[in-house]
mmCIF file with all atom_site columns, C-alpha atoms in Angstrom:
data_model
loop_
_atom_site.group_PDB
_atom_site.id
_atom_site.type_symbol
_atom_site.label_atom_id
_atom_site.label_alt_id
_atom_site.label_comp_id
_atom_site.label_asym_id
_atom_site.label_entity_id
_atom_site.label_seq_id
_atom_site.pdbx_PDB_ins_code
_atom_site.Cartn_x
_atom_site.Cartn_y
_atom_site.Cartn_z
_atom_site.occupancy
_atom_site.B_iso_or_equiv
_atom_site.pdbx_formal_charge
_atom_site.auth_seq_id
_atom_site.auth_comp_id
_atom_site.auth_asym_id
_atom_site.auth_atom_id
_atom_site.pdbx_PDB_model_num
ATOM 1   C CA . MET A 1 1   ? -0.116  -0.089 -0.007  1.00 44.00 ? 1   MET A CA 1
ATOM 2   C CA . GLN A 1 2   ? 1.149   3.635  -0.816  1.00 55.00 ? 2   GLN A CA 1
ATOM 3   C CA . ARG A 1 3   ? 1.971   5.726  2.188   1.00 59.00 ? 3   ARG A CA 1
ATOM 4   C CA . HIS A 1 4   ? 0.020   9.312  2.354   1.00 69.00 ? 4   HIS A CA 1
ATOM 5   C CA . ARG A 1 5   ? 1.842   12.394 1.387   1.00 80.00 ? 5   ARG A CA 1
ATOM 6   C CA . ARG A 1 6   ? 3.234   13.828 4.832   1.00 85.00 ? 6   ARG A CA 1
ATOM 7   C CA . THR A 1 7   ? 1.438   16.558 6.462   1.00 86.00 ? 7   THR A CA 1
ATOM 8   C CA . LEU A 1 8   ? 2.665   20.248 5.847   1.00 87.00 ? 8   LEU A CA 1
ATOM 9   C CA . GLN A 1 9   ? 2.761   22.766 8.612   1.00 89.00 ? 9   GLN A CA 1
ATOM 10  C CA . LEU A 1 10  ? 2.100   26.416 7.010   1.00 90.00 ? 10  LEU A CA 1
ATOM 11  C CA . THR A 1 11  ? 4.694   28.372 7.646   1.00 93.00 ? 11  THR A CA 1
ATOM 12  C CA . ASP A 1 12  ? 2.567   32.173 7.176   1.00 94.00 ? 12  ASP A CA 1
ATOM 13  C CA . ARG A 1 13  ? -0.055  31.046 9.843   1.00 91.00 ? 13  ARG A CA 1
ATOM 14  C CA . ASN A 1 14  ? -1.223  28.162 12.128  1.00 90.00 ? 14  ASN A CA 1
ATOM 15  C CA . ALA A 1 15  ? -2.373  25.633 9.780   1.00 86.00 ? 15  ALA A CA 1
ATOM 16  C CA . THR A 1 16  ? -1.813  21.990 8.292   1.00 85.00 ? 16  THR A CA 1
ATOM 17  C CA . ILE A 1 17  ? -2.559  20.620 4.823   1.00 84.00 ? 17  ILE A CA 1
ATOM 18  C CA . LEU A 1 18  ? -3.353  16.884 5.680   1.00 82.00 ? 18  LEU A CA 1
ATOM 19  C CA . PHE A 1 19  ? -3.412  14.705 2.153   1.00 84.00 ? 19  PHE A CA 1
ATOM 20  C CA . VAL A 1 20  ? -5.371  11.771 1.734   1.00 84.00 ? 20  VAL A CA 1
ATOM 21  C CA . ARG A 1 21  ? -5.017  9.424  -1.441  1.00 84.00 ? 21  ARG A CA 1
ATOM 22  C CA . ARG A 1 22  ? -7.729  9.340  -3.512  1.00 85.00 ? 22  ARG A CA 1
ATOM 23  C CA . ASP A 1 23  ? -8.898  7.599  -6.480  1.00 86.00 ? 23  ASP A CA 1
ATOM 24  C CA . VAL A 1 24  ? -9.958  10.795 -8.280  1.00 86.00 ? 24  VAL A CA 1
ATOM 25  C CA . THR A 1 25  ? -12.098 8.887  -10.809 1.00 88.00 ? 25  THR A CA 1
ATOM 26  C CA . ARG A 1 26  ? -14.510 7.644  -8.157  1.00 91.00 ? 26  ARG A CA 1
ATOM 27  C CA . LEU A 1 27  ? -15.088 11.399 -6.957  1.00 93.00 ? 27  LEU A CA 1
ATOM 28  C CA . ASP A 1 28  ? -17.368 14.146 -8.576  1.00 94.00 ? 28  ASP A CA 1
ATOM 29  C CA . VAL A 1 29  ? -14.992 17.136 -9.208  1.00 94.00 ? 29  VAL A CA 1
ATOM 30  C CA . GLN A 1 30  ? -14.899 20.070 -11.421 1.00 93.00 ? 30  GLN A CA 1
ATOM 31  C CA . ARG A 1 31  ? -12.559 21.750 -13.292 1.00 94.00 ? 31  ARG A CA 1
ATOM 32  C CA . HIS A 1 32  ? -11.037 25.238 -11.572 1.00 94.00 ? 32  HIS A CA 1
ATOM 33  C CA . ARG A 1 33  ? -8.830  27.954 -12.394 1.00 95.00 ? 33  ARG A CA 1
ATOM 34  C CA . THR A 1 34  ? -7.337  30.368 -9.939  1.00 90.00 ? 34  THR A CA 1
ATOM 35  C CA . GLU A 1 35  ? -4.359  32.641 -10.189 1.00 91.00 ? 35  GLU A CA 1
ATOM 36  C CA . LEU A 1 36  ? -1.861  30.015 -9.783  1.00 87.00 ? 36  LEU A CA 1
ATOM 37  C CA . GLY A 1 37  ? -2.999  27.919 -12.205 1.00 94.00 ? 37  GLY A CA 1
ATOM 38  C CA . GLN A 1 38  ? -5.821  25.198 -12.502 1.00 95.00 ? 38  GLN A CA 1
ATOM 39  C CA . GLY A 1 39  ? -6.562  21.940 -11.416 1.00 92.00 ? 39  GLY A CA 1
ATOM 40  C CA . TRP A 1 40  ? -9.512  19.747 -10.369 1.00 90.00 ? 40  TRP A CA 1
ATOM 41  C CA . VAL A 1 41  ? -11.918 20.390 -7.229  1.00 92.00 ? 41  VAL A CA 1
ATOM 42  C CA . THR A 1 42  ? -14.436 18.485 -5.426  1.00 94.00 ? 42  THR A CA 1
ATOM 43  C CA . SER A 1 43  ? -18.191 19.342 -6.035  1.00 97.00 ? 43  SER A CA 1
ATOM 44  C CA . LEU A 1 44  ? -20.009 20.830 -2.753  1.00 97.00 ? 44  LEU A CA 1
ATOM 45  C CA . GLU A 1 45  ? -22.168 17.429 -2.522  1.00 98.00 ? 45  GLU A CA 1
ATOM 46  C CA . GLN A 1 46  ? -18.824 15.434 -2.743  1.00 97.00 ? 46  GLN A CA 1
ATOM 47  C CA . THR A 1 47  ? -17.138 17.540 -0.262  1.00 96.00 ? 47  THR A CA 1
ATOM 48  C CA . LEU A 1 48  ? -20.172 17.205 1.911   1.00 98.00 ? 48  LEU A CA 1
ATOM 49  C CA . LEU A 1 49  ? -20.261 13.167 1.742   1.00 97.00 ? 49  LEU A CA 1
ATOM 50  C CA . ASP A 1 50  ? -16.394 13.339 2.500   1.00 96.00 ? 50  ASP A CA 1
ATOM 51  C CA . LEU A 1 51  ? -17.090 15.037 5.811   1.00 97.00 ? 51  LEU A CA 1
ATOM 52  C CA . ILE A 1 52  ? -19.793 13.392 6.546   1.00 97.00 ? 52  ILE A CA 1
ATOM 53  C CA . ALA A 1 53  ? -18.137 9.904  6.179   1.00 95.00 ? 53  ALA A CA 1
ATOM 54  C CA . ARG A 1 54  ? -15.017 11.243 7.644   1.00 93.00 ? 54  ARG A CA 1
ATOM 55  C CA . PRO A 1 55  ? -15.566 13.679 10.365  1.00 92.00 ? 55  PRO A CA 1
ATOM 56  C CA . GLU A 1 56  ? -12.304 12.659 12.531  1.00 90.00 ? 56  GLU A CA 1
ATOM 57  C CA . LEU A 1 57  ? -10.097 12.873 9.851   1.00 88.00 ? 57  LEU A CA 1
ATOM 58  C CA . GLY A 1 58  ? -8.876  16.793 10.606  1.00 84.00 ? 58  GLY A CA 1
ATOM 59  C CA . ASP A 1 59  ? -8.942  16.427 14.118  1.00 87.00 ? 59  ASP A CA 1
ATOM 60  C CA . VAL A 1 60  ? -11.508 19.073 14.699  1.00 90.00 ? 60  VAL A CA 1
ATOM 61  C CA . PRO A 1 61  ? -14.864 17.465 14.481  1.00 92.00 ? 61  PRO A CA 1
ATOM 62  C CA . ASP A 1 62  ? -16.521 20.463 16.093  1.00 94.00 ? 62  ASP A CA 1
ATOM 63  C CA . ALA A 1 63  ? -15.483 22.600 12.651  1.00 94.00 ? 63  ALA A CA 1
ATOM 64  C CA . THR A 1 64  ? -16.616 19.814 10.471  1.00 95.00 ? 64  THR A CA 1
ATOM 65  C CA . HIS A 1 65  ? -19.858 19.264 11.829  1.00 95.00 ? 65  HIS A CA 1
ATOM 66  C CA . GLU A 1 66  ? -20.158 23.125 11.430  1.00 96.00 ? 66  GLU A CA 1
ATOM 67  C CA . ALA A 1 67  ? -19.174 22.664 7.829   1.00 96.00 ? 67  ALA A CA 1
ATOM 68  C CA . ILE A 1 68  ? -21.711 19.905 7.297   1.00 97.00 ? 68  ILE A CA 1
ATOM 69  C CA . GLY A 1 69  ? -24.795 22.385 9.035   1.00 95.00 ? 69  GLY A CA 1
ATOM 70  C CA . ALA A 1 70  ? -23.497 25.064 6.684   1.00 97.00 ? 70  ALA A CA 1
ATOM 71  C CA . LEU A 1 71  ? -23.105 23.298 3.524   1.00 97.00 ? 71  LEU A CA 1
ATOM 72  C CA . LEU A 1 72  ? -26.127 20.681 3.616   1.00 97.00 ? 72  LEU A CA 1
ATOM 73  C CA . PRO A 1 73  ? -28.824 23.682 2.938   1.00 96.00 ? 73  PRO A CA 1
ATOM 74  C CA . ARG A 1 74  ? -26.758 24.226 -0.266  1.00 97.00 ? 74  ARG A CA 1
ATOM 75  C CA . ALA A 1 75  ? -26.414 20.620 -1.624  1.00 98.00 ? 75  ALA A CA 1
ATOM 76  C CA . ASP A 1 76  ? -27.935 19.046 -4.375  1.00 98.00 ? 76  ASP A CA 1
ATOM 77  C CA . MET A 1 77  ? -29.786 16.406 -2.219  1.00 97.00 ? 77  MET A CA 1
ATOM 78  C CA . ILE A 1 78  ? -30.437 13.947 -5.163  1.00 98.00 ? 78  ILE A CA 1
ATOM 79  C CA . LEU A 1 79  ? -26.863 14.260 -6.401  1.00 98.00 ? 79  LEU A CA 1
ATOM 80  C CA . LEU A 1 80  ? -26.003 13.715 -2.835  1.00 98.00 ? 80  LEU A CA 1
ATOM 81  C CA . ARG A 1 81  ? -27.898 10.546 -2.388  1.00 98.00 ? 81  ARG A CA 1
ATOM 82  C CA . ASP A 1 82  ? -26.806 9.468  -5.593  1.00 97.00 ? 82  ASP A CA 1
ATOM 83  C CA . LEU A 1 83  ? -23.025 9.650  -4.709  1.00 97.00 ? 83  LEU A CA 1
ATOM 84  C CA . ALA A 1 84  ? -23.583 8.514  -1.402  1.00 98.00 ? 84  ALA A CA 1
ATOM 85  C CA . THR A 1 85  ? -24.878 4.984  -3.229  1.00 97.00 ? 85  THR A CA 1
ATOM 86  C CA . GLN A 1 86  ? -21.998 4.763  -5.604  1.00 96.00 ? 86  GLN A CA 1
ATOM 87  C CA . GLN A 1 87  ? -19.463 5.009  -2.889  1.00 95.00 ? 87  GLN A CA 1
ATOM 88  C CA . ARG A 1 88  ? -20.940 2.807  -0.379  1.00 96.00 ? 88  ARG A CA 1
ATOM 89  C CA . ARG A 1 89  ? -21.570 5.899  2.235   1.00 97.00 ? 89  ARG A CA 1
ATOM 90  C CA . ARG A 1 90  ? -25.458 5.976  2.139   1.00 97.00 ? 90  ARG A CA 1
ATOM 91  C CA . SER A 1 91  ? -25.655 4.589  5.705   1.00 96.00 ? 91  SER A CA 1
ATOM 92  C CA . ALA A 1 92  ? -23.230 7.578  7.096   1.00 96.00 ? 92  ALA A CA 1
ATOM 93  C CA . LEU A 1 93  ? -25.575 9.898  5.031   1.00 97.00 ? 93  LEU A CA 1
ATOM 94  C CA . ASP A 1 94  ? -28.259 8.555  6.207   1.00 96.00 ? 94  ASP A CA 1
ATOM 95  C CA . HIS A 1 95  ? -27.312 9.264  9.772   1.00 94.00 ? 95  HIS A CA 1
ATOM 96  C CA . GLU A 1 96  ? -26.241 12.872 9.243   1.00 94.00 ? 96  GLU A CA 1
ATOM 97  C CA . LEU A 1 97  ? -29.285 13.348 7.701   1.00 94.00 ? 97  LEU A CA 1
ATOM 98  C CA . SER A 1 98  ? -31.424 11.983 10.425  1.00 92.00 ? 98  SER A CA 1
ATOM 99  C CA . GLY A 1 99  ? -29.838 14.426 12.757  1.00 86.00 ? 99  GLY A CA 1
ATOM 100 C CA . HIS A 1 100 ? -30.628 17.384 10.654  1.00 80.00 ? 100 HIS A CA 1
ATOM 101 C CA . GLY A 1 101 ? -34.557 16.127 10.359  1.00 75.00 ? 101 GLY A CA 1
ATOM 102 C CA . GLN A 1 102 ? -33.843 15.431 6.458   1.00 73.00 ? 102 GLN A CA 1
ATOM 103 C CA . VAL A 1 103 ? -34.583 11.359 6.104   1.00 62.00 ? 103 VAL A CA 1
#
């Protein structure tokens, strides 16, 4: 098994970057261009599903749950459920939605 790239500590602020190895072909991504160049970013629904499935990943569960609460009203629920089914995360999604009164 390949290892993840090690965590980076930013020097200009109190923050770290955590890298997670993923199969990008299985994710809902969109092409995005910035002043630094172009690349791929996950859709709102993919990001939300990632947060729901692994809320402990960044060791900031309170911030994760706050982000979930902020993103959930903006999500396309049909797409979110479809992604959860395709990625075998439907149980985690249903559990989170039941906590927000959206089953």
